[in-house]
mmCIF file of C-alpha atoms in Angstrom:
data_model
loop_
_atom_site.group_PDB
_atom_site.id
_atom_site.type_symbol
_atom_site.label_atom_id
_atom_site.label_comp_id
_atom_site.label_asym_id
_atom_site.label_seq_id
_atom_site.Cartn_x
_atom_site.Cartn_y
_atom_site.Cartn_z
ATOM 1 C CA MET A 213 -61.482 -83.801 -79.276
ATOM 2 C CA THR A 214 -60.162 -85.257 -82.522
ATOM 3 C CA ASP A 215 -62.494 -82.967 -84.398
ATOM 4 C CA GLU A 216 -61.123 -79.999 -82.572
ATOM 5 C CA HIS A 217 -57.584 -81.139 -83.164
ATOM 6 C CA LYS A 218 -58.290 -81.569 -86.880
ATOM 7 C CA LEU A 219 -59.771 -78.146 -87.006
ATOM 8 C CA THR A 220 -56.811 -76.550 -85.379
ATOM 9 C CA LYS A 221 -54.513 -78.392 -87.724
ATOM 10 C CA LYS A 222 -56.520 -77.077 -90.635
ATOM 11 C CA GLU A 223 -56.542 -73.680 -89.078
ATOM 12 C CA ARG A 224 -52.847 -73.810 -88.544
ATOM 13 C CA ARG A 225 -52.310 -74.801 -92.140
ATOM 14 C CA GLU A 226 -54.468 -71.936 -93.271
ATOM 15 C CA LEU A 227 -52.683 -69.603 -90.951
ATOM 16 C CA LYS A 228 -49.370 -70.688 -92.404
ATOM 17 C CA LYS A 229 -50.706 -70.330 -95.904
ATOM 18 C CA GLN A 230 -51.899 -66.856 -95.066
ATOM 19 C CA GLU A 231 -48.497 -65.999 -93.644
ATOM 20 C CA TRP A 232 -46.824 -67.207 -96.798
ATOM 21 C CA GLN A 233 -49.160 -65.224 -98.911
ATOM 22 C CA GLU A 234 -48.531 -62.127 -96.879
ATOM 23 C CA LYS A 235 -44.818 -62.691 -97.032
ATOM 24 C CA ALA A 236 -44.965 -63.210 -100.783
ATOM 25 C CA GLU A 237 -47.042 -60.096 -101.168
ATOM 26 C CA ARG A 238 -44.667 -58.098 -99.020
ATOM 27 C CA GLU A 239 -41.731 -59.328 -101.079
ATOM 28 C CA LYS A 240 -43.567 -58.534 -104.266
ATOM 29 C CA ARG A 241 -44.336 -55.061 -103.008
ATOM 30 C CA ASN A 242 -40.736 -54.540 -101.908
ATOM 31 C CA ALA A 243 -39.462 -55.674 -105.289
ATOM 32 C CA LEU A 244 -41.888 -53.286 -106.968
ATOM 33 C CA PHE A 245 -40.720 -50.442 -104.737
ATOM 34 C CA LYS A 246 -37.129 -51.322 -105.479
ATOM 35 C CA LYS A 247 -37.797 -51.280 -109.225
ATOM 36 C CA ALA A 248 -39.686 -48.014 -109.030
ATOM 37 C CA GLY A 249 -36.862 -46.629 -106.872
ATOM 38 C CA ILE A 250 -34.241 -47.569 -109.458
ATOM 39 C CA ILE A 251 -36.255 -46.018 -112.292
ATOM 40 C CA VAL A 252 -37.001 -42.823 -110.349
ATOM 41 C CA GLY A 253 -33.374 -42.660 -109.190
ATOM 42 C CA VAL A 254 -31.992 -42.935 -112.719
ATOM 43 C CA ILE A 255 -34.432 -40.315 -114.025
ATOM 44 C CA LEU A 256 -33.533 -37.992 -111.133
ATOM 45 C CA VAL A 257 -29.802 -38.386 -111.720
ATOM 46 C CA VAL A 258 -30.252 -37.648 -115.439
ATOM 47 C CA VAL A 259 -32.390 -34.565 -114.795
ATOM 48 C CA ILE A 260 -30.062 -33.231 -112.070
ATOM 49 C CA SER A 261 -27.043 -33.732 -114.304
ATOM 50 C CA ILE A 262 -28.731 -31.822 -117.158
ATOM 51 C CA VAL A 263 -29.447 -28.915 -114.804
ATOM 52 C CA GLY A 264 -25.871 -29.086 -113.509
ATOM 53 C CA LEU A 265 -24.465 -29.086 -117.028
ATOM 54 C CA ILE A 266 -26.556 -26.059 -117.984
ATOM 55 C CA LYS A 267 -25.132 -24.243 -114.933
ATOM 56 C CA LEU A 268 -21.613 -25.395 -115.803
ATOM 57 C CA ALA A 269 -21.957 -24.340 -119.439
ATOM 58 C CA GLY A 270 -23.181 -20.940 -118.298
ATOM 59 C CA SER A 271 -20.506 -20.397 -115.700
ATOM 60 C CA SER A 272 -17.551 -21.589 -117.752
ATOM 61 C CA GLY A 273 -18.129 -18.679 -120.121
ATOM 62 C CA LEU A 274 -18.208 -16.309 -117.222
ATOM 63 C CA THR A 275 -15.064 -17.456 -115.460
ATOM 64 C CA SER A 276 -12.975 -17.452 -118.590
ATOM 65 C CA SER A 277 -14.352 -14.070 -119.554
ATOM 66 C CA SER A 278 -13.557 -12.364 -116.287
ATOM 67 C CA GLU A 279 -9.909 -12.671 -117.216
ATOM 68 C CA ILE A 280 -10.474 -11.098 -120.605
ATOM 69 C CA ASN A 281 -8.834 -7.720 -121.020
ATOM 70 C CA ILE A 282 -10.297 -6.005 -124.001
ATOM 71 C CA PRO A 283 -8.688 -3.035 -125.662
ATOM 72 C CA PRO A 284 -10.617 0.208 -125.061
ATOM 73 C CA ILE A 285 -12.542 1.839 -127.889
ATOM 74 C CA SER A 286 -10.145 3.487 -130.305
ATOM 75 C CA LYS A 287 -10.293 5.539 -133.483
ATOM 76 C CA ASN A 288 -10.055 2.338 -135.427
ATOM 77 C CA ASP A 289 -13.414 1.129 -134.069
ATOM 78 C CA ILE A 290 -16.807 1.584 -135.660
ATOM 79 C CA THR A 291 -18.646 3.636 -133.077
ATOM 80 C CA LYS A 292 -21.832 5.439 -132.259
ATOM 81 C CA GLY A 293 -22.518 7.982 -129.523
ATOM 82 C CA ASP A 294 -20.457 10.320 -127.426
ATOM 83 C CA PRO A 295 -16.871 9.269 -126.565
ATOM 84 C CA LYS A 296 -17.164 11.185 -123.282
ATOM 85 C CA SER A 297 -20.196 9.244 -122.060
ATOM 86 C CA LYS A 298 -20.091 7.210 -118.873
ATOM 87 C CA ILE A 299 -20.879 3.918 -120.518
ATOM 88 C CA ALA A 300 -18.688 2.232 -123.080
ATOM 89 C CA LEU A 301 -20.535 -0.683 -124.607
ATOM 90 C CA ILE A 302 -18.588 -2.978 -126.897
ATOM 91 C CA GLU A 303 -20.200 -5.767 -128.848
ATOM 92 C CA TYR A 304 -18.301 -8.571 -130.563
ATOM 93 C CA SER A 305 -20.638 -9.786 -133.222
ATOM 94 C CA ASP A 306 -21.058 -11.731 -136.431
ATOM 95 C CA PHE A 307 -23.628 -10.637 -139.028
ATOM 96 C CA GLN A 308 -24.481 -14.231 -139.837
ATOM 97 C CA CYS A 309 -24.904 -15.396 -136.253
ATOM 98 C CA PRO A 310 -28.586 -15.953 -135.415
ATOM 99 C CA ALA A 311 -28.066 -15.058 -131.745
ATOM 100 C CA CYS A 312 -26.511 -11.736 -132.802
ATOM 101 C CA ALA A 313 -29.537 -11.013 -134.976
ATOM 102 C CA ALA A 314 -31.725 -11.856 -131.997
ATOM 103 C CA TYR A 315 -29.823 -9.359 -129.841
ATOM 104 C CA TYR A 316 -29.818 -6.667 -132.506
ATOM 105 C CA PRO A 317 -33.282 -5.214 -131.628
ATOM 106 C CA LEU A 318 -32.200 -5.061 -127.974
ATOM 107 C CA THR A 319 -29.022 -3.066 -128.597
ATOM 108 C CA LYS A 320 -30.839 -0.879 -131.106
ATOM 109 C CA ARG A 321 -33.522 -0.021 -128.565
ATOM 110 C CA LEU A 322 -30.926 0.472 -125.855
ATOM 111 C CA LEU A 323 -28.954 2.913 -127.968
ATOM 112 C CA SER A 324 -32.033 4.888 -128.953
ATOM 113 C CA GLU A 325 -33.296 4.999 -125.378
ATOM 114 C CA PHE A 326 -30.020 5.967 -123.710
ATOM 115 C CA GLY A 327 -28.820 8.084 -126.621
ATOM 116 C CA ASP A 328 -25.538 9.797 -125.924
ATOM 117 C CA LYS A 329 -25.183 8.201 -122.507
ATOM 118 C CA ILE A 330 -23.701 5.168 -124.264
ATOM 119 C CA TYR A 331 -20.582 5.102 -126.393
ATOM 120 C CA PHE A 332 -21.063 2.006 -128.494
ATOM 121 C CA ALA A 333 -18.517 0.101 -130.549
ATOM 122 C CA TYR A 334 -19.267 -2.728 -132.935
ATOM 123 C CA ARG A 335 -16.336 -5.129 -133.268
ATOM 124 C CA MET A 336 -16.340 -7.743 -135.958
ATOM 125 C CA PHE A 337 -15.909 -11.331 -134.916
ATOM 126 C CA PRO A 338 -17.077 -13.367 -137.898
ATOM 127 C CA LEU A 339 -17.331 -17.045 -136.941
ATOM 128 C CA SER A 340 -16.131 -18.045 -140.364
ATOM 129 C CA THR A 341 -15.896 -21.749 -139.539
ATOM 130 C CA ILE A 342 -19.619 -22.097 -138.965
ATOM 131 C CA HIS A 343 -20.962 -19.246 -141.053
ATOM 132 C CA LYS A 344 -19.869 -19.260 -144.664
ATOM 133 C CA ASN A 345 -20.959 -15.683 -145.395
ATOM 134 C CA ALA A 346 -19.711 -14.218 -142.121
ATOM 135 C CA ILE A 347 -16.523 -12.706 -143.565
ATOM 136 C CA ILE A 348 -18.044 -11.193 -146.709
ATOM 137 C CA SER A 349 -20.932 -9.728 -144.704
ATOM 138 C CA ALA A 350 -18.445 -8.143 -142.309
ATOM 139 C CA GLN A 351 -16.616 -6.699 -145.336
ATOM 140 C CA ALA A 352 -19.944 -5.329 -146.597
ATOM 141 C CA GLY A 353 -20.388 -3.677 -143.213
ATOM 142 C CA TYR A 354 -16.925 -2.183 -143.514
ATOM 143 C CA ALA A 355 -17.689 -0.886 -147.023
ATOM 144 C CA ALA A 356 -20.816 0.846 -145.701
ATOM 145 C CA HIS A 357 -18.730 2.251 -142.849
ATOM 146 C CA LYS A 358 -16.442 3.848 -145.442
ATOM 147 C CA GLN A 359 -19.481 5.848 -146.573
ATOM 148 C CA GLY A 360 -20.621 6.602 -143.046
ATOM 149 C CA LYS A 361 -23.577 4.243 -143.065
ATOM 150 C CA PHE A 362 -22.379 1.245 -141.084
ATOM 151 C CA PHE A 363 -25.270 1.147 -138.642
ATOM 152 C CA GLU A 364 -27.824 1.510 -141.423
ATOM 153 C CA MET A 365 -26.189 -1.446 -143.164
ATOM 154 C CA GLU A 366 -26.125 -3.372 -139.891
ATOM 155 C CA ASP A 367 -29.874 -2.907 -139.750
ATOM 156 C CA TYR A 368 -30.324 -4.526 -143.165
ATOM 157 C CA LEU A 369 -27.810 -7.294 -142.494
ATOM 158 C CA PHE A 370 -29.425 -8.366 -139.244
ATOM 159 C CA THR A 371 -33.083 -7.926 -140.126
ATOM 160 C CA LYS A 372 -32.638 -9.664 -143.480
ATOM 161 C CA GLN A 373 -30.138 -12.242 -142.235
ATOM 162 C CA THR A 374 -32.214 -15.248 -143.278
ATOM 163 C CA GLU A 375 -32.439 -13.922 -146.834
ATOM 164 C CA TRP A 376 -28.701 -13.874 -147.482
ATOM 165 C CA ALA A 377 -27.201 -16.272 -144.941
ATOM 166 C CA GLU A 378 -27.401 -19.357 -147.130
ATOM 167 C CA LEU A 379 -26.742 -17.739 -150.525
ATOM 168 C CA SER A 380 -23.685 -18.960 -152.379
ATOM 169 C CA ASP A 381 -23.011 -15.388 -153.459
ATOM 170 C CA PRO A 382 -24.599 -12.879 -151.099
ATOM 171 C CA THR A 383 -22.838 -9.837 -152.615
ATOM 172 C CA THR A 384 -25.804 -9.039 -154.899
ATOM 173 C CA ALA A 385 -28.063 -8.894 -151.855
ATOM 174 C CA PHE A 386 -25.558 -6.633 -150.096
ATOM 175 C CA THR A 387 -25.347 -4.377 -153.154
ATOM 176 C CA ASP A 388 -29.143 -4.131 -153.143
ATOM 177 C CA TYR A 389 -29.042 -2.965 -149.522
ATOM 178 C CA ALA A 390 -26.364 -0.428 -150.506
ATOM 179 C CA LYS A 391 -28.679 0.852 -153.247
ATOM 180 C CA LEU A 392 -31.542 1.181 -150.754
ATOM 181 C CA LEU A 393 -29.211 3.128 -148.469
ATOM 182 C CA LYS A 394 -28.357 5.380 -151.423
ATOM 183 C CA LEU A 395 -24.688 4.557 -151.153
ATOM 184 C CA ASP A 396 -22.279 4.977 -154.030
ATOM 185 C CA VAL A 397 -22.754 1.426 -155.270
ATOM 186 C CA ASN A 398 -19.571 1.184 -157.320
ATOM 187 C CA LYS A 399 -17.487 2.393 -154.432
ATOM 188 C CA PHE A 400 -19.357 0.049 -152.102
ATOM 189 C CA LYS A 401 -18.607 -2.967 -154.308
ATOM 190 C CA ALA A 402 -14.957 -1.995 -154.652
ATOM 191 C CA ASP A 403 -14.601 -1.381 -150.900
ATOM 192 C CA MET A 404 -16.313 -4.636 -150.002
ATOM 193 C CA ASN A 405 -13.751 -6.636 -151.935
ATOM 194 C CA SER A 406 -10.764 -4.435 -151.170
ATOM 195 C CA GLY A 407 -7.664 -5.600 -149.348
ATOM 196 C CA GLU A 408 -8.377 -2.913 -146.793
ATOM 197 C CA ALA A 409 -11.759 -4.418 -145.899
ATOM 198 C CA LYS A 410 -10.285 -7.923 -145.811
ATOM 199 C CA ASN A 411 -7.489 -6.744 -143.525
ATOM 200 C CA TYR A 412 -9.824 -4.872 -141.230
ATOM 201 C CA VAL A 413 -12.104 -7.892 -140.799
ATOM 202 C CA ALA A 414 -9.197 -10.339 -140.422
ATOM 203 C CA ASN A 415 -7.469 -8.124 -137.853
ATOM 204 C CA SER A 416 -10.672 -7.698 -135.921
ATOM 205 C CA GLN A 417 -11.277 -11.447 -135.977
ATOM 206 C CA ASN A 418 -7.714 -12.261 -134.898
ATOM 207 C CA GLN A 419 -7.761 -9.721 -132.129
ATOM 208 C CA ALA A 420 -11.037 -11.058 -130.762
ATOM 209 C CA SER A 421 -9.890 -14.672 -130.711
ATOM 210 C CA SER A 422 -6.454 -13.770 -129.321
ATOM 211 C CA ILE A 423 -8.013 -12.157 -126.261
ATOM 212 C CA GLY A 424 -10.105 -15.244 -125.693
ATOM 213 C CA ILE A 425 -13.532 -14.356 -127.007
ATOM 214 C CA ASN A 426 -15.188 -17.566 -128.066
ATOM 215 C CA SER A 427 -18.808 -16.811 -128.740
ATOM 216 C CA THR A 428 -21.030 -14.183 -130.272
ATOM 217 C CA PRO A 429 -22.538 -11.880 -129.352
ATOM 218 C CA SER A 430 -20.195 -10.925 -126.497
ATOM 219 C CA PHE A 431 -20.939 -7.691 -124.716
ATOM 220 C CA PHE A 432 -18.586 -5.613 -122.587
ATOM 221 C CA VAL A 433 -19.759 -2.767 -120.416
ATOM 222 C CA ASN A 434 -16.894 -0.461 -119.397
ATOM 223 C CA GLY A 435 -14.412 -3.220 -120.086
ATOM 224 C CA GLY A 436 -16.174 -5.959 -118.105
ATOM 225 C CA ARG A 437 -17.930 -8.793 -119.820
ATOM 226 C CA ILE A 438 -21.592 -9.184 -119.049
ATOM 227 C CA ILE A 439 -23.545 -12.397 -119.183
ATOM 228 C CA ASN A 440 -25.807 -12.035 -122.195
ATOM 229 C CA PRO A 441 -29.039 -10.619 -120.779
ATOM 230 C CA ARG A 442 -32.180 -12.637 -121.368
ATOM 231 C CA SER A 443 -34.461 -9.699 -122.028
ATOM 232 C CA TYR A 444 -34.444 -6.024 -122.867
ATOM 233 C CA ASP A 445 -35.279 -5.157 -119.271
ATOM 234 C CA ASP A 446 -32.305 -7.151 -117.980
ATOM 235 C CA PHE A 447 -30.026 -5.400 -120.446
ATOM 236 C CA LYS A 448 -31.423 -1.999 -119.522
ATOM 237 C CA LYS A 449 -30.915 -2.754 -115.826
ATOM 238 C CA ILE A 450 -27.231 -3.555 -116.386
ATOM 239 C CA ILE A 451 -26.712 -0.221 -118.131
ATOM 240 C CA GLN A 452 -28.794 1.648 -115.561
ATOM 241 C CA ASP A 453 -26.841 0.088 -112.670
ATOM 242 C CA GLU A 454 -23.577 1.070 -114.313
ATOM 243 C CA LEU A 455 -24.844 4.624 -114.784
ATOM 244 C CA ASN A 456 -25.880 4.805 -111.133
ATOM 245 C CA LYS A 457 -22.468 3.610 -109.983
ATOM 246 C CA LYS A 458 -20.772 6.851 -110.783
ATOM 247 C CA MET B 143 -16.316 -58.621 -109.245
ATOM 248 C CA SER B 144 -17.712 -61.354 -111.404
ATOM 249 C CA LEU B 145 -19.155 -60.736 -114.812
ATOM 250 C CA THR B 146 -22.764 -61.317 -113.902
ATOM 251 C CA LYS B 147 -25.602 -59.866 -115.933
ATOM 252 C CA ASN B 148 -26.276 -57.361 -113.154
ATOM 253 C CA ASN B 149 -22.676 -56.199 -112.878
ATOM 254 C CA LEU B 150 -22.346 -55.858 -116.629
ATOM 255 C CA SER B 151 -25.569 -53.839 -116.830
ATOM 256 C CA ILE B 152 -24.348 -51.559 -114.035
ATOM 257 C CA ALA B 153 -21.005 -51.056 -115.809
ATOM 258 C CA CYS B 154 -22.875 -50.260 -119.006
ATOM 259 C CA LEU B 155 -25.090 -47.830 -117.115
ATOM 260 C CA ILE B 156 -22.091 -46.009 -115.620
ATOM 261 C CA PHE B 157 -20.291 -45.607 -118.943
ATOM 262 C CA ALA B 158 -23.498 -44.535 -120.687
ATOM 263 C CA PHE B 159 -23.975 -41.922 -117.992
ATOM 264 C CA ILE B 160 -20.466 -40.514 -118.550
ATOM 265 C CA GLY B 161 -21.155 -40.436 -122.286
ATOM 266 C CA PHE B 162 -24.456 -38.731 -121.642
ATOM 267 C CA LEU B 163 -22.741 -35.983 -119.602
ATOM 268 C CA ASP B 164 -20.174 -35.463 -122.355
ATOM 269 C CA ALA B 165 -22.672 -35.271 -125.227
ATOM 270 C CA THR B 166 -25.212 -33.198 -123.327
ATOM 271 C CA TYR B 167 -22.540 -30.663 -122.352
ATOM 272 C CA LEU B 168 -21.724 -30.168 -126.033
ATOM 273 C CA THR B 169 -25.409 -29.971 -126.938
ATOM 274 C CA ILE B 170 -26.052 -27.238 -124.374
ATOM 275 C CA LEU B 171 -23.013 -25.272 -125.547
ATOM 276 C CA HIS B 172 -24.146 -25.601 -129.150
ATOM 277 C CA TYR B 173 -27.477 -24.010 -128.379
ATOM 278 C CA LYS B 174 -25.738 -21.312 -126.330
ATOM 279 C CA ASN B 175 -23.592 -20.487 -129.357
ATOM 280 C CA ALA B 176 -20.467 -21.055 -127.284
ATOM 281 C CA PHE B 177 -17.437 -23.304 -127.434
ATOM 282 C CA PRO B 178 -16.240 -25.571 -124.652
ATOM 283 C CA PRO B 179 -12.805 -25.006 -123.156
ATOM 284 C CA CYS B 180 -10.633 -26.797 -125.682
ATOM 285 C CA THR B 181 -7.172 -28.079 -124.844
ATOM 286 C CA ILE B 182 -6.432 -29.633 -128.221
ATOM 287 C CA SER B 183 -6.195 -27.119 -131.011
ATOM 288 C CA GLY B 184 -8.738 -27.818 -133.711
ATOM 289 C CA CYS B 185 -11.466 -28.622 -131.233
ATOM 290 C CA GLU B 186 -13.536 -25.653 -132.402
ATOM 291 C CA THR B 187 -12.947 -26.691 -135.998
ATOM 292 C CA VAL B 188 -14.493 -30.092 -135.330
ATOM 293 C CA LEU B 189 -17.375 -28.778 -133.249
ATOM 294 C CA THR B 190 -18.305 -26.160 -135.803
ATOM 295 C CA SER B 191 -17.607 -28.155 -138.970
ATOM 296 C CA GLN B 192 -20.331 -28.904 -141.465
ATOM 297 C CA TYR B 193 -20.364 -32.458 -140.094
ATOM 298 C CA SER B 194 -21.338 -31.282 -136.620
ATOM 299 C CA ILE B 195 -24.920 -30.624 -137.692
ATOM 300 C CA VAL B 196 -27.246 -33.095 -139.415
ATOM 301 C CA PHE B 197 -30.701 -31.941 -140.550
ATOM 302 C CA GLY B 198 -30.229 -28.822 -138.442
ATOM 303 C CA ILE B 199 -29.720 -30.904 -135.307
ATOM 304 C CA PRO B 200 -26.285 -30.975 -133.651
ATOM 305 C CA LEU B 201 -24.691 -34.428 -133.619
ATOM 306 C CA SER B 202 -24.126 -34.100 -129.890
ATOM 307 C CA LEU B 203 -27.897 -34.145 -129.375
ATOM 308 C CA PHE B 204 -28.061 -37.488 -131.213
ATOM 309 C CA GLY B 205 -25.237 -38.573 -128.888
ATOM 310 C CA SER B 206 -27.222 -37.581 -125.804
ATOM 311 C CA LEU B 207 -30.243 -39.537 -127.075
ATOM 312 C CA PHE B 208 -28.045 -42.556 -127.881
ATOM 313 C CA TYR B 209 -26.670 -42.632 -124.334
ATOM 314 C CA LEU B 210 -30.162 -42.212 -122.910
ATOM 315 C CA ILE B 211 -31.287 -45.242 -124.917
ATOM 316 C CA ILE B 212 -28.334 -47.256 -123.566
ATOM 317 C CA ILE B 213 -29.188 -46.092 -120.018
ATOM 318 C CA GLY B 214 -32.813 -47.122 -120.629
ATOM 319 C CA PHE B 215 -31.937 -50.629 -121.842
ATOM 320 C CA SER B 216 -29.382 -51.143 -119.047
ATOM 321 C CA VAL B 217 -31.956 -50.240 -116.417
ATOM 322 C CA ALA B 218 -34.520 -52.475 -118.129
ATOM 323 C CA ILE B 219 -32.090 -55.415 -118.016
ATOM 324 C CA LEU B 220 -31.307 -54.717 -114.351
ATOM 325 C CA LEU B 221 -35.017 -54.948 -113.598
ATOM 326 C CA HIS B 222 -36.094 -57.717 -115.968
ATOM 327 C CA LYS B 223 -33.658 -60.178 -117.470
ATOM 328 C CA ARG B 224 -35.609 -60.355 -120.715
ATOM 329 C CA LYS B 225 -33.914 -61.247 -123.950
ATOM 330 C CA ILE B 226 -35.711 -58.520 -125.866
ATOM 331 C CA PHE B 227 -33.886 -55.856 -123.822
ATOM 332 C CA ALA B 228 -30.568 -57.580 -124.468
ATOM 333 C CA HIS B 229 -31.314 -57.529 -128.209
ATOM 334 C CA GLY B 230 -32.195 -53.839 -128.011
ATOM 335 C CA LEU B 231 -29.086 -52.976 -126.017
ATOM 336 C CA PHE B 232 -26.760 -54.877 -128.320
ATOM 337 C CA ILE B 233 -28.240 -53.384 -131.493
ATOM 338 C CA SER B 234 -28.061 -49.845 -130.044
ATOM 339 C CA ALA B 235 -24.493 -50.344 -128.846
ATOM 340 C CA PHE B 236 -23.488 -51.646 -132.255
ATOM 341 C CA ALA B 237 -25.141 -48.701 -134.016
ATOM 342 C CA GLY B 238 -23.375 -46.334 -131.608
ATOM 343 C CA LEU B 239 -20.020 -47.941 -132.293
ATOM 344 C CA PHE B 240 -20.601 -47.747 -136.039
ATOM 345 C CA VAL B 241 -21.512 -44.035 -135.948
ATOM 346 C CA SER B 242 -18.562 -43.336 -133.639
ATOM 347 C CA ALA B 243 -16.182 -45.068 -136.032
ATOM 348 C CA VAL B 244 -17.541 -43.020 -138.958
ATOM 349 C CA LEU B 245 -17.157 -39.796 -136.959
ATOM 350 C CA PHE B 246 -13.635 -40.749 -135.946
ATOM 351 C CA PHE B 247 -12.656 -41.255 -139.583
ATOM 352 C CA ILE B 248 -14.305 -37.958 -140.554
ATOM 353 C CA GLN B 249 -12.153 -36.214 -137.950
ATOM 354 C CA PHE B 250 -9.068 -38.067 -139.116
ATOM 355 C CA PHE B 251 -9.413 -37.820 -142.887
ATOM 356 C CA GLU B 252 -11.780 -34.951 -143.617
ATOM 357 C CA ILE B 253 -11.408 -32.326 -140.888
ATOM 358 C CA LYS B 254 -7.887 -33.439 -139.923
ATOM 359 C CA SER B 255 -8.505 -32.134 -136.414
ATOM 360 C CA PHE B 256 -9.689 -33.767 -133.234
ATOM 361 C CA CYS B 257 -11.802 -32.659 -130.339
ATOM 362 C CA GLN B 258 -11.301 -34.298 -126.984
ATOM 363 C CA TYR B 259 -15.006 -34.332 -126.158
ATOM 364 C CA CYS B 260 -15.728 -36.236 -129.370
ATOM 365 C CA LEU B 261 -12.819 -38.634 -128.831
ATOM 366 C CA LEU B 262 -14.022 -39.330 -125.291
ATOM 367 C CA SER B 263 -17.458 -40.142 -126.634
ATOM 368 C CA GLU B 264 -15.969 -42.451 -129.252
ATOM 369 C CA VAL B 265 -13.908 -44.323 -126.658
ATOM 370 C CA ILE B 266 -16.944 -44.656 -124.398
ATOM 371 C CA SER B 267 -19.076 -46.080 -127.184
ATOM 372 C CA LEU B 268 -16.334 -48.657 -127.830
ATOM 373 C CA VAL B 269 -16.240 -49.605 -124.135
ATOM 374 C CA ILE B 270 -20.040 -49.806 -124.053
ATOM 375 C CA PHE B 271 -19.999 -52.042 -127.098
ATOM 376 C CA ILE B 272 -17.485 -54.424 -125.443
ATOM 377 C CA ILE B 273 -19.520 -54.570 -122.215
ATOM 378 C CA CYS B 274 -22.759 -55.076 -124.133
ATOM 379 C CA SER B 275 -21.225 -57.870 -126.212
ATOM 380 C CA LEU B 276 -20.213 -59.709 -123.025
ATOM 381 C CA LEU B 277 -23.690 -59.177 -121.615
ATOM 382 C CA TYR B 278 -25.335 -60.275 -124.845
ATOM 383 C CA SER B 279 -23.277 -63.467 -124.967
ATOM 384 C CA LYS B 280 -24.548 -64.302 -121.465
ATOM 385 C CA PHE B 281 -28.112 -63.877 -122.664
ATOM 386 C CA LEU B 282 -27.467 -66.014 -125.733
ATOM 387 C CA ARG B 283 -26.003 -68.812 -123.602
ATOM 388 C CA THR B 284 -29.011 -68.946 -121.250
ATOM 389 C CA LYS B 285 -31.813 -70.390 -123.275
#
């Protein structure tokens, strides 16, 4: 009897010990879950907020741009294509902007593929605060325009952007491109530094910022701003859709 | 609300998160080649100045990483009250405050323009430093 009682006492003690252990383990597990939950929660919140910010950064450009009224293509613009075509594509661009150089092959291909179906205008928006050679390169473009070879010069400026972007005096490089284009080099140099070129670029820059353009490249199809397409196919689709509209 | 270690870490976490949103927004815009909506004139000047990029990396990206580090240490302290985390948090917060002060003076004396996103970040790093100092003193008192 006493033996049995002792045994049960021992058993009870063991049972209690086991319960404690289980409880401790459960608490330990809960604490671990709680910790893991906090860590996962913080990581999730950070990731979600990054995604949200990317969306916000993308949309803010769009909402502000929908209110932008851009002046239609005029005689003053540097253009390519047929003025009577259904599509008017306007690009605000900066020769020293890497994104503009990245978009250059796309617009080039677009213009060669659609030909006269697009009336294209290049408007200068040199971001002179971040790009030290933006203004002078725009003036070089204007000087080439005076000799009817703006788009040929654009080709050199964009494809060789990395060669001149950081030069303290890029005018020699620009003159070399003018030579390659068989331009009248003396006239080119004079035009590049003329008050006329400076005024043209400054006016273009002021006009662009006064209507609220804040990034380059900015594209407008028939007066409406488009979100910069991510690929050639996306860009082509926008133009194609616009053509099909009418 | 008493100034317990937990409450202070949570406060630090919240402010670091706000700072993280601010800096990351600027970082994303930088890589999109766009400007944020600026209400103070001169905002673009600051964000596109030569000081806005260090070693080809926009300062705002360093800001995002700084706030992530603060978030990391705050969470670590919430989970384990180890002194090493408190040291890490305090040193990071101090470094953040120092860089913020330098950037503030660059805006004031060199660029002579301000950008509200940068000012917000500078205020937040000051607040974080104050909270972290309080938290650190609690850790120093408990041996």
